[in-house]
CSV table of C-alpha atoms in Angstrom, one decimal:
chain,number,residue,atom,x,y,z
A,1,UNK,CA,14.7,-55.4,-40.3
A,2,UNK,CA,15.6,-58.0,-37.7
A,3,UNK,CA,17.8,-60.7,-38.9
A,4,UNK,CA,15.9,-64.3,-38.7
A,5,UNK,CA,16.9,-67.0,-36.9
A,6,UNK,CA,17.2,-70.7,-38.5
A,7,UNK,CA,14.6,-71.7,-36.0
A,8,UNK,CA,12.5,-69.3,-37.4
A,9,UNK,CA,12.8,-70.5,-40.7
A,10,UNK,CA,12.5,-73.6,-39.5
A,11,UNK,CA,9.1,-73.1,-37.7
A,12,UNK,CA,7.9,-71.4,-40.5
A,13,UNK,CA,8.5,-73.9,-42.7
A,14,UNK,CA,7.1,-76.2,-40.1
A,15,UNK,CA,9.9,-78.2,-39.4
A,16,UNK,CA,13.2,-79.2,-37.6
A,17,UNK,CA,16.3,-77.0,-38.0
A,18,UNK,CA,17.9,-79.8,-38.9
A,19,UNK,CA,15.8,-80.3,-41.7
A,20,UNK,CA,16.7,-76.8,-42.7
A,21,UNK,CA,20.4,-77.4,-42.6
A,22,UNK,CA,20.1,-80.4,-44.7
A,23,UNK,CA,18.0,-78.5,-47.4
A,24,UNK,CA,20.8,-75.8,-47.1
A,25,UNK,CA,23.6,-78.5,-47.5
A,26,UNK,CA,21.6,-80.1,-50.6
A,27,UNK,CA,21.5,-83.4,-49.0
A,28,UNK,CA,19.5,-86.2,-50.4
A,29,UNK,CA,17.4,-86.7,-47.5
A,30,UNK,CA,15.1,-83.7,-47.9
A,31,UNK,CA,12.7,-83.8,-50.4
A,32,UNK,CA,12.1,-81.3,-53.3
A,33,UNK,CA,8.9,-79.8,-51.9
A,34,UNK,CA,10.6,-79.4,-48.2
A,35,UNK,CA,13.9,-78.0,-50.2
A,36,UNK,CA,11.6,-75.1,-52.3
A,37,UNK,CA,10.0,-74.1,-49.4
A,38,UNK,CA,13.2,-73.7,-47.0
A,39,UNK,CA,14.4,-71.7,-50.1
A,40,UNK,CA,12.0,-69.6,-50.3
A,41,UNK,CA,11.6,-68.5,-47.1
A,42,UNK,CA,15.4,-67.7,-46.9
A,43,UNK,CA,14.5,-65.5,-50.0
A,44,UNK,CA,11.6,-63.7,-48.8
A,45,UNK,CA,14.1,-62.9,-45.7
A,46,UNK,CA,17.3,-62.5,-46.7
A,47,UNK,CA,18.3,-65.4,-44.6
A,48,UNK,CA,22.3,-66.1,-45.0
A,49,UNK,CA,23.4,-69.2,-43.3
A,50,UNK,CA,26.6,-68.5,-41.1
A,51,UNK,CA,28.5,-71.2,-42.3
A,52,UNK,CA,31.6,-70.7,-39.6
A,53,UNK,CA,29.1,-71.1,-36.8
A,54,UNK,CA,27.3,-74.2,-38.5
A,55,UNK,CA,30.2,-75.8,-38.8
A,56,UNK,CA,31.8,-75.3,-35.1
A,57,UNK,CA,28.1,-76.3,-33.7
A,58,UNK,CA,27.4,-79.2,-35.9
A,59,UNK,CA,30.5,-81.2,-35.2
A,60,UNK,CA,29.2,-83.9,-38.1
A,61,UNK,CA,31.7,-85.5,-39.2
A,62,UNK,CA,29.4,-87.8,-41.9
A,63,UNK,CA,31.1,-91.1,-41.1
A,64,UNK,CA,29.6,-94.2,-39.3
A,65,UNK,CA,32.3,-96.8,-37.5
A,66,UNK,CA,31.3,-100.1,-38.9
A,67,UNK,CA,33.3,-102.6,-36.4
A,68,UNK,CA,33.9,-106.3,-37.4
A,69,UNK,CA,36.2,-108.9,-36.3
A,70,UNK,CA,37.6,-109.2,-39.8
A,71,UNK,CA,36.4,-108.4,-43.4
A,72,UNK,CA,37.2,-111.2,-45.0
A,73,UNK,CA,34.9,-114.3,-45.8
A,74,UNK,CA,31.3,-114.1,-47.0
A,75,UNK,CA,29.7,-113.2,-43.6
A,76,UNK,CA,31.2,-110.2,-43.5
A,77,UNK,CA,31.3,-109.2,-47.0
A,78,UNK,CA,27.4,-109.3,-46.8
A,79,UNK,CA,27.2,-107.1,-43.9
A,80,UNK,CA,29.5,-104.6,-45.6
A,81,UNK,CA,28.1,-105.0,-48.9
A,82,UNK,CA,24.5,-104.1,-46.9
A,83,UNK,CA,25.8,-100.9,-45.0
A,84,UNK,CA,27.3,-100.0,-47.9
A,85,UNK,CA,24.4,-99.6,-50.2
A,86,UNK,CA,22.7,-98.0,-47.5
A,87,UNK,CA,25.3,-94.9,-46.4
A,88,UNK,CA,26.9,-94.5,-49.5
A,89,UNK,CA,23.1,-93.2,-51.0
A,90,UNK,CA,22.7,-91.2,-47.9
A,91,UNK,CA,25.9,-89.2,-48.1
A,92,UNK,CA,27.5,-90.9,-45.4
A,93,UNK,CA,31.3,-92.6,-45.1
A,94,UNK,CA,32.3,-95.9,-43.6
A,95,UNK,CA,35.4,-95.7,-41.1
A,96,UNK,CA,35.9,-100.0,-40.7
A,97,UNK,CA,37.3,-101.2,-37.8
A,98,UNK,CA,38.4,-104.2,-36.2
A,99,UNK,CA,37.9,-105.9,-32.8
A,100,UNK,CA,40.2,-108.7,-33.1
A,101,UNK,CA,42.1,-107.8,-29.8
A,102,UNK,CA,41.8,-105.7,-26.7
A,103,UNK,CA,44.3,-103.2,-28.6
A,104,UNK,CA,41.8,-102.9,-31.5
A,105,UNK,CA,38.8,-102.5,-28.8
A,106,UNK,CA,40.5,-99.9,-27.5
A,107,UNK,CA,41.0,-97.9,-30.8
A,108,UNK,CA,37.6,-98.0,-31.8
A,109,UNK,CA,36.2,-97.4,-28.3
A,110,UNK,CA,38.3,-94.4,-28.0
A,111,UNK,CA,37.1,-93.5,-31.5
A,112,UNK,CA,33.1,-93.6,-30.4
A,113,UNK,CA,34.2,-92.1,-26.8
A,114,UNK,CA,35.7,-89.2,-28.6
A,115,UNK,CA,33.2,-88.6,-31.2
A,116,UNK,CA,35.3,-88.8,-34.1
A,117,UNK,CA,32.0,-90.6,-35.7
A,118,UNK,CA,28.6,-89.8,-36.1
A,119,UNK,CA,27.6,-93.4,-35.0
A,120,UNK,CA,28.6,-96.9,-34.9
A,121,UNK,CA,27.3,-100.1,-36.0
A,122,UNK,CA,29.1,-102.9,-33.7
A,123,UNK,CA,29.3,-106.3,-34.1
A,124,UNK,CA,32.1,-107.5,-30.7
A,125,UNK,CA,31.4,-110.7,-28.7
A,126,UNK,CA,33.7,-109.6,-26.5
A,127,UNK,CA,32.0,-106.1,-26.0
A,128,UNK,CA,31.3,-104.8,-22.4
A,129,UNK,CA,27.3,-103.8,-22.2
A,130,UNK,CA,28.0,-101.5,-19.3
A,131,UNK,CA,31.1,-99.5,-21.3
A,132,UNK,CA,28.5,-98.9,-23.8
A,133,UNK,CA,25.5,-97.0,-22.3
A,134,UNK,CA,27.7,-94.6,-21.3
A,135,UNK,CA,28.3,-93.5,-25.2
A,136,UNK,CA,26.5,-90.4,-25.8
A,137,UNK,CA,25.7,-91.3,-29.7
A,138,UNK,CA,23.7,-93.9,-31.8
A,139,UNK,CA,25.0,-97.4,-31.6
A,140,UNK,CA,23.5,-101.2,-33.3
A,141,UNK,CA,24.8,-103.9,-32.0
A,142,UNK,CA,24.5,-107.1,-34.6
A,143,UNK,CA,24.0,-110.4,-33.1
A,144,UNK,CA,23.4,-109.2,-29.4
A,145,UNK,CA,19.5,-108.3,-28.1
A,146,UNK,CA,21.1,-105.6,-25.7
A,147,UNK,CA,18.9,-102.1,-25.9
A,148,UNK,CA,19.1,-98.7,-23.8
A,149,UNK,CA,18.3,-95.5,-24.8
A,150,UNK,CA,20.7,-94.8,-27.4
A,151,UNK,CA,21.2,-98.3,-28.6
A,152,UNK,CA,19.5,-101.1,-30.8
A,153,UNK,CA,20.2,-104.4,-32.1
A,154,UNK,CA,19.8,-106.6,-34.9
A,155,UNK,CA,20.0,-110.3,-34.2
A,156,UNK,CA,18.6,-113.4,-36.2
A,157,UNK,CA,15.9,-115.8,-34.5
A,158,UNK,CA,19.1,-118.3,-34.7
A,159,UNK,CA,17.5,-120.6,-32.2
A,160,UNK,CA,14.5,-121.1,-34.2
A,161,UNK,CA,17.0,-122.0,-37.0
A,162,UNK,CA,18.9,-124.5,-35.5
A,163,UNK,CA,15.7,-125.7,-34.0
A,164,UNK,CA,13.9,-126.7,-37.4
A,165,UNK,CA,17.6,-127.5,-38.7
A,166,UNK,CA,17.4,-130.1,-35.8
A,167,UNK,CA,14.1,-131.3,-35.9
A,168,UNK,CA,14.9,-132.1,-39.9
A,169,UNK,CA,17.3,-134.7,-39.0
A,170,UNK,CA,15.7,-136.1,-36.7
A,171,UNK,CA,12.6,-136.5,-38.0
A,172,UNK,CA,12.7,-136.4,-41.2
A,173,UNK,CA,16.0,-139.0,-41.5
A,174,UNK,CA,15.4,-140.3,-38.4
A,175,UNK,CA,19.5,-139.6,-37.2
A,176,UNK,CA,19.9,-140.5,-33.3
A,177,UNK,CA,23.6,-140.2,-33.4
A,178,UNK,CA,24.3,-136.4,-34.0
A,179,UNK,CA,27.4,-134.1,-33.4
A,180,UNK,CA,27.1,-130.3,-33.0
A,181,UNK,CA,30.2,-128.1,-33.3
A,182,UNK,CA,29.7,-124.9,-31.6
A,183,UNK,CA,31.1,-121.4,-32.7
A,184,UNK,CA,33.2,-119.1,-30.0
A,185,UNK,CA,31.7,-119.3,-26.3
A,186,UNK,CA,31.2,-115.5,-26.2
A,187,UNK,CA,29.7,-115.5,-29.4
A,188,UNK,CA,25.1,-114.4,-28.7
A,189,UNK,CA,24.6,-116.2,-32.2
A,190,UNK,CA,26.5,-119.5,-30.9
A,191,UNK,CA,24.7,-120.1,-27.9
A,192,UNK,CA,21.1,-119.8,-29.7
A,193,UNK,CA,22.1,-121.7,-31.9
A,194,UNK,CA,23.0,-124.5,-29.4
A,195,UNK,CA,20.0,-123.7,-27.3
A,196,UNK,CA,17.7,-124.4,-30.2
A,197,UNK,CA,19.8,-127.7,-30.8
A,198,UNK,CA,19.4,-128.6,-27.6
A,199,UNK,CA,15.4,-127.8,-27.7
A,200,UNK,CA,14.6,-130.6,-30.4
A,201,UNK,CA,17.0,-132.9,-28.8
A,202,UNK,CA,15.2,-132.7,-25.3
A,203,UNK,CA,11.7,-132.6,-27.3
A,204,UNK,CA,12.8,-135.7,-29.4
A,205,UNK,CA,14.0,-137.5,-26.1
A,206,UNK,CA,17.8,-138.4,-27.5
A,207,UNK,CA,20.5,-138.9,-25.5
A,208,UNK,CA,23.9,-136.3,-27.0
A,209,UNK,CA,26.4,-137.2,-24.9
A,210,UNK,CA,29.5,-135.0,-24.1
A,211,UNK,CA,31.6,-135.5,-26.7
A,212,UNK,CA,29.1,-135.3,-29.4
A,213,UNK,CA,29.2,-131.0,-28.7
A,214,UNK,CA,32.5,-129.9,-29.8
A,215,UNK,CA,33.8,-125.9,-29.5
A,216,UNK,CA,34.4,-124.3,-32.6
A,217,UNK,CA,35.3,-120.9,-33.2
A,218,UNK,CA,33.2,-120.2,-36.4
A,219,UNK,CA,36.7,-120.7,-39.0
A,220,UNK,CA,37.7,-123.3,-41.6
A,221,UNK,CA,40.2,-124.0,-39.6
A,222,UNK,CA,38.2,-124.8,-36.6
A,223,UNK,CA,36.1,-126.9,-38.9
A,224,UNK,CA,39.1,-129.1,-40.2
A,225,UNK,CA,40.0,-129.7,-36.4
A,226,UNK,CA,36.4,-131.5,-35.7
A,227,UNK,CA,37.3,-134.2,-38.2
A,228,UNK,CA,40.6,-134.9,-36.7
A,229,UNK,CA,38.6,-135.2,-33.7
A,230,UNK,CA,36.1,-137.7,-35.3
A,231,UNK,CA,37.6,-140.2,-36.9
A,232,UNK,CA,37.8,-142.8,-34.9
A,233,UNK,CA,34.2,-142.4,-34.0
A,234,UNK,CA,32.0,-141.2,-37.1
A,235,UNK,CA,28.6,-139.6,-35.9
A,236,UNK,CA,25.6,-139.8,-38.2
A,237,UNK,CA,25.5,-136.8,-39.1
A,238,UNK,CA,27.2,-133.2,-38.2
A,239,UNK,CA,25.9,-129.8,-37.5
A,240,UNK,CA,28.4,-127.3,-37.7
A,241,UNK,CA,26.9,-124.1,-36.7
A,242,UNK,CA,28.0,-122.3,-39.4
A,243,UNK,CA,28.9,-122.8,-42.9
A,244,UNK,CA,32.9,-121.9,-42.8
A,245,UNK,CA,33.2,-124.9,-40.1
A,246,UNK,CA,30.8,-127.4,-42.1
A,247,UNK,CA,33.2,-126.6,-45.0
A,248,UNK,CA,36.1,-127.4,-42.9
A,249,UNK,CA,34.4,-130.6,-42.1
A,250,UNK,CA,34.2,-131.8,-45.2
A,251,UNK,CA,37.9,-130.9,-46.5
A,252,UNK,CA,39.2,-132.9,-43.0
A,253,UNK,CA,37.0,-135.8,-43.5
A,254,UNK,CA,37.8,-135.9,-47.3
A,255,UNK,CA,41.8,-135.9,-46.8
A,256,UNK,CA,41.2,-139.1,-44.4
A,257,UNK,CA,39.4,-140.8,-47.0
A,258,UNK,CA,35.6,-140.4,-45.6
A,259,UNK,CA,33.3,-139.1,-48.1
A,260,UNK,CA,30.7,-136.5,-46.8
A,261,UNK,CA,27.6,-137.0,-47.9
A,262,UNK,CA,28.3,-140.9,-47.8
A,263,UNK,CA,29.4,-142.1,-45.1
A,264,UNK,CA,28.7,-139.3,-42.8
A,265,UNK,CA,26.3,-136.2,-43.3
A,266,UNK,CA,26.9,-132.6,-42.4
A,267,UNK,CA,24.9,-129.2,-42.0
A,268,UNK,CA,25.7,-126.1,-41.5
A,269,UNK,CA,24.2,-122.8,-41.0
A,270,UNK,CA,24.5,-119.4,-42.7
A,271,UNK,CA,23.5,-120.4,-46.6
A,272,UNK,CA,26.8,-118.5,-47.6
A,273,UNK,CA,27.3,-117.9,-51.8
A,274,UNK,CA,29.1,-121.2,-52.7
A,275,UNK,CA,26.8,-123.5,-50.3
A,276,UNK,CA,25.0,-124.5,-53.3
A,277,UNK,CA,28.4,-125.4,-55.5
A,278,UNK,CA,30.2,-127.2,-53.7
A,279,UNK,CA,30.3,-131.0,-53.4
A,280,UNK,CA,28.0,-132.3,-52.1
A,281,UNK,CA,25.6,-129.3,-51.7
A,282,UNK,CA,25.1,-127.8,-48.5
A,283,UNK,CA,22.1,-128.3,-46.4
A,284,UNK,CA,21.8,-125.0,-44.1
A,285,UNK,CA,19.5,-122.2,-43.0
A,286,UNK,CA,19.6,-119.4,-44.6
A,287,UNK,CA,19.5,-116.3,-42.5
A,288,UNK,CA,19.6,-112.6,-44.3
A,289,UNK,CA,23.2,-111.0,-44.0
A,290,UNK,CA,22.9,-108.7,-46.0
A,291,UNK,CA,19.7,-107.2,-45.0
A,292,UNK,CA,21.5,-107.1,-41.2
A,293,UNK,CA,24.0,-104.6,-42.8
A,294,UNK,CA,21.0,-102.9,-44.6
A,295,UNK,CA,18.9,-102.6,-41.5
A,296,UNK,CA,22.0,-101.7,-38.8
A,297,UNK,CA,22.5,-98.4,-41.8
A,298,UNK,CA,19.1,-97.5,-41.9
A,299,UNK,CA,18.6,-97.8,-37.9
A,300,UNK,CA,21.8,-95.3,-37.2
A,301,UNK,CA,20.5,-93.2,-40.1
A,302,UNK,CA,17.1,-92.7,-38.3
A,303,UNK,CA,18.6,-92.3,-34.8
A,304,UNK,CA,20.6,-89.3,-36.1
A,305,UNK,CA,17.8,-88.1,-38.1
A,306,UNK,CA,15.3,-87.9,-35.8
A,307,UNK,CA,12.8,-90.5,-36.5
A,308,UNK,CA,12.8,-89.4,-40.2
A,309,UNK,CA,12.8,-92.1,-42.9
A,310,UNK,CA,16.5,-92.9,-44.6
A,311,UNK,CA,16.7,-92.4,-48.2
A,312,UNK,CA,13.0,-93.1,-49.0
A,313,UNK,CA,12.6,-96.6,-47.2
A,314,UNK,CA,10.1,-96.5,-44.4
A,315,UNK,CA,11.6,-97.8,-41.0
A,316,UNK,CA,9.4,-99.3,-38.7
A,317,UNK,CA,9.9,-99.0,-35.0
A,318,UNK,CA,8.7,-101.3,-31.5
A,319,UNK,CA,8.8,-98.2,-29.8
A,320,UNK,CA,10.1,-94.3,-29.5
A,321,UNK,CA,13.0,-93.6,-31.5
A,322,UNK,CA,15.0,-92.0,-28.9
A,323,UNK,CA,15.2,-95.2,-27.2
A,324,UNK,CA,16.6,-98.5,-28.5
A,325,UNK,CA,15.1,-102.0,-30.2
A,326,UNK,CA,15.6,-105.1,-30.9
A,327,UNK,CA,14.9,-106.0,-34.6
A,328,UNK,CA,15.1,-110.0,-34.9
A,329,UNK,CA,15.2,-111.4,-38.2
A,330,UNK,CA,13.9,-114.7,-39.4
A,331,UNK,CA,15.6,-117.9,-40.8
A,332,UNK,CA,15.0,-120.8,-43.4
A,333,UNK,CA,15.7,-124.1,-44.0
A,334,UNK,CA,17.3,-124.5,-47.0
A,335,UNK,CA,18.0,-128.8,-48.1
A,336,UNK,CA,20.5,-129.9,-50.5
A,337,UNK,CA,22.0,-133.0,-50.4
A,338,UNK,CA,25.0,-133.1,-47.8
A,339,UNK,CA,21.8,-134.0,-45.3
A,340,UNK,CA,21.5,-137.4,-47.1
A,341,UNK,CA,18.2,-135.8,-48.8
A,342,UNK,CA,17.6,-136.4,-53.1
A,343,UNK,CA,16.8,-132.7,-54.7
A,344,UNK,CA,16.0,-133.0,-58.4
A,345,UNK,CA,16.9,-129.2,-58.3
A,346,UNK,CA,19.6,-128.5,-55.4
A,347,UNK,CA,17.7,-127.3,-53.2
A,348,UNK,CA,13.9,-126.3,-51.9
């Protein structure tokens, strides 16, 4: 008798051979019915995988480079925490790596150049779009809207965000005197969120002058340099454009003797974990970190899987899967009391 082909098996069974070698592997991704029948028809033929020459044409290696500028603080953590939940049920390890320097860009460049992982999920302000498209694998890109063929990206509507965050104070408290601090100047999410800013301004006809924008670069640090900055000329009200720089905010203006929440508001964005405890409570839009992380996983997942669903949650697509998307994810005002607003409960 001839000796079957996978492919055979596979078209047979009615469907890819990669289906097939997952059933043979026993991963998690095939489903019992699909499984039995692959089984069965390797029965019926006295199919016997050839392991050796799976393994020197698969090249999988089962790991996805998840590439941060740091993992510490809570932005991070909820990206990890998401891409975690969502590769560790699929069988799949997380190689972390940093872009804090060109040295590190270089590592994990080399590392996705050489294909020494299966994918990468990227999030680089300083990354080169044309370096990119050249990589021959499946790539998301967080905060950026960049897409070719072989790579998406998740990003956050943050101009709409800062744009209702805006249009809050203003209309709401009626604030004509307002100071935005800006995160890095490479950074997609920082210049949204100044371009939504700027949107309500311009709507509301206010004046901001120059030295009521003031660079950040997203850290406490940063944060604790505005006030410094400040003192000797209190705005109304602050909008930090994200939550570790309000913080650091408050803690300058508090060693200097001004009382946030008093006599001058702030606002951040983000709606990090301890927004809500510490004093006075955090107004900030909320955007969903953790579903980024959860939604970068499951679009690598289906890249390498073909289109299939990941691990029983149904991924919907803009267009083919062998080309990129864009998936942009929505925001929300969340109002405590560091706005100069009176919650009987926190928060709305």
């Amino acid at each position: 008798m001839k000796k079957i082909t996978i492919s055979e098996i596979a078209k047979m069974a009615n469907v890819s051979k990669s289906t097939v070698s997952r059933a043979i592997n026993g991963s998690s991704r095939v489903s019992d019915e699909t499984r039995k029948k692959v089984m069965s028809l390797m029965r019926a033929y006295d199919f016997v995988p050839d392991t050796r020459a799976r393994t020197l044409s698969s090249r999988k290696t089962n790991t996805i480079a998840l590439v941060l500028p740091g993992v510490s603080g809570p932005y991070y953590g909820e990206i990890i925490n998401g891409v975690e939940e969502i590769l560790m049920k699929n069988n799949y390890f997380i190689l972390f790596m940093g872009c804090e320097d060109d040295e590190s860009r270089k590592r994990y460049l080399n590392a996705i150049e050489g294909k020494r992982v299966d994918g990468a999920i990227i999030l680089d302000w300083q990354l080169s779009p044309t370096r990119l498209k050249r990589v021959d694998m499946p790539l998301v890109l967080i905060d950026s809207d960049l897409t070719s063929e072989s790579i998406s990206s998740i990003s956050i509507d943050n101009a709409s965000g800062s744009y209702d965050m805006a249009n809050h104070l203003i209309k709401t408290h009626g604030y004509t005197d307002i100071c935005f601090v800006t995160g890095p100047a490479e950074s997609y999410d920082s210049n949204q969120r100044l371009s939504g800013f700027m949107r309500a301004v311009k709507e509301s006809d206010l004046k901001i002058g120059e030295n009521r924008i003031i660079n950040g670069d997203f850290t406490f640090e940063s944060g604790r340099k505005v006030a410094e900055k400040i003192l000797d000329n209190l705005p109304q009200v602050i909008f930090a454009s994200n939550d570790e720089m309000a913080l650091g905010v408050m803690e300058g203006l508090k060693e200097n003797g001004v009382i946030p929440g008093k006599d001058v508001f702030i606002v951040g964005f983000d709606d990090a974990l301890w927004t809500k405890f510490i004093d006075p409570p955090l107004t900030t839009v909320r955007q969903p970190i953790k579903e980024i992380g959860r939604i970068s996983a499951m679009r690598i997942l289906d890249s390498l899987e073909s289109g299939k669903n990941t691990d029983g949650i149904n991924v919907k697509h803009d267009v083919n899967v062998k080309h990129g998307i864009n998936v942009k994810l929505g925001t929300q005002l969340i109002i405590r009391q560091s706005c100069g607003c009176q919650t009987k409960k926190g928060e709305i």
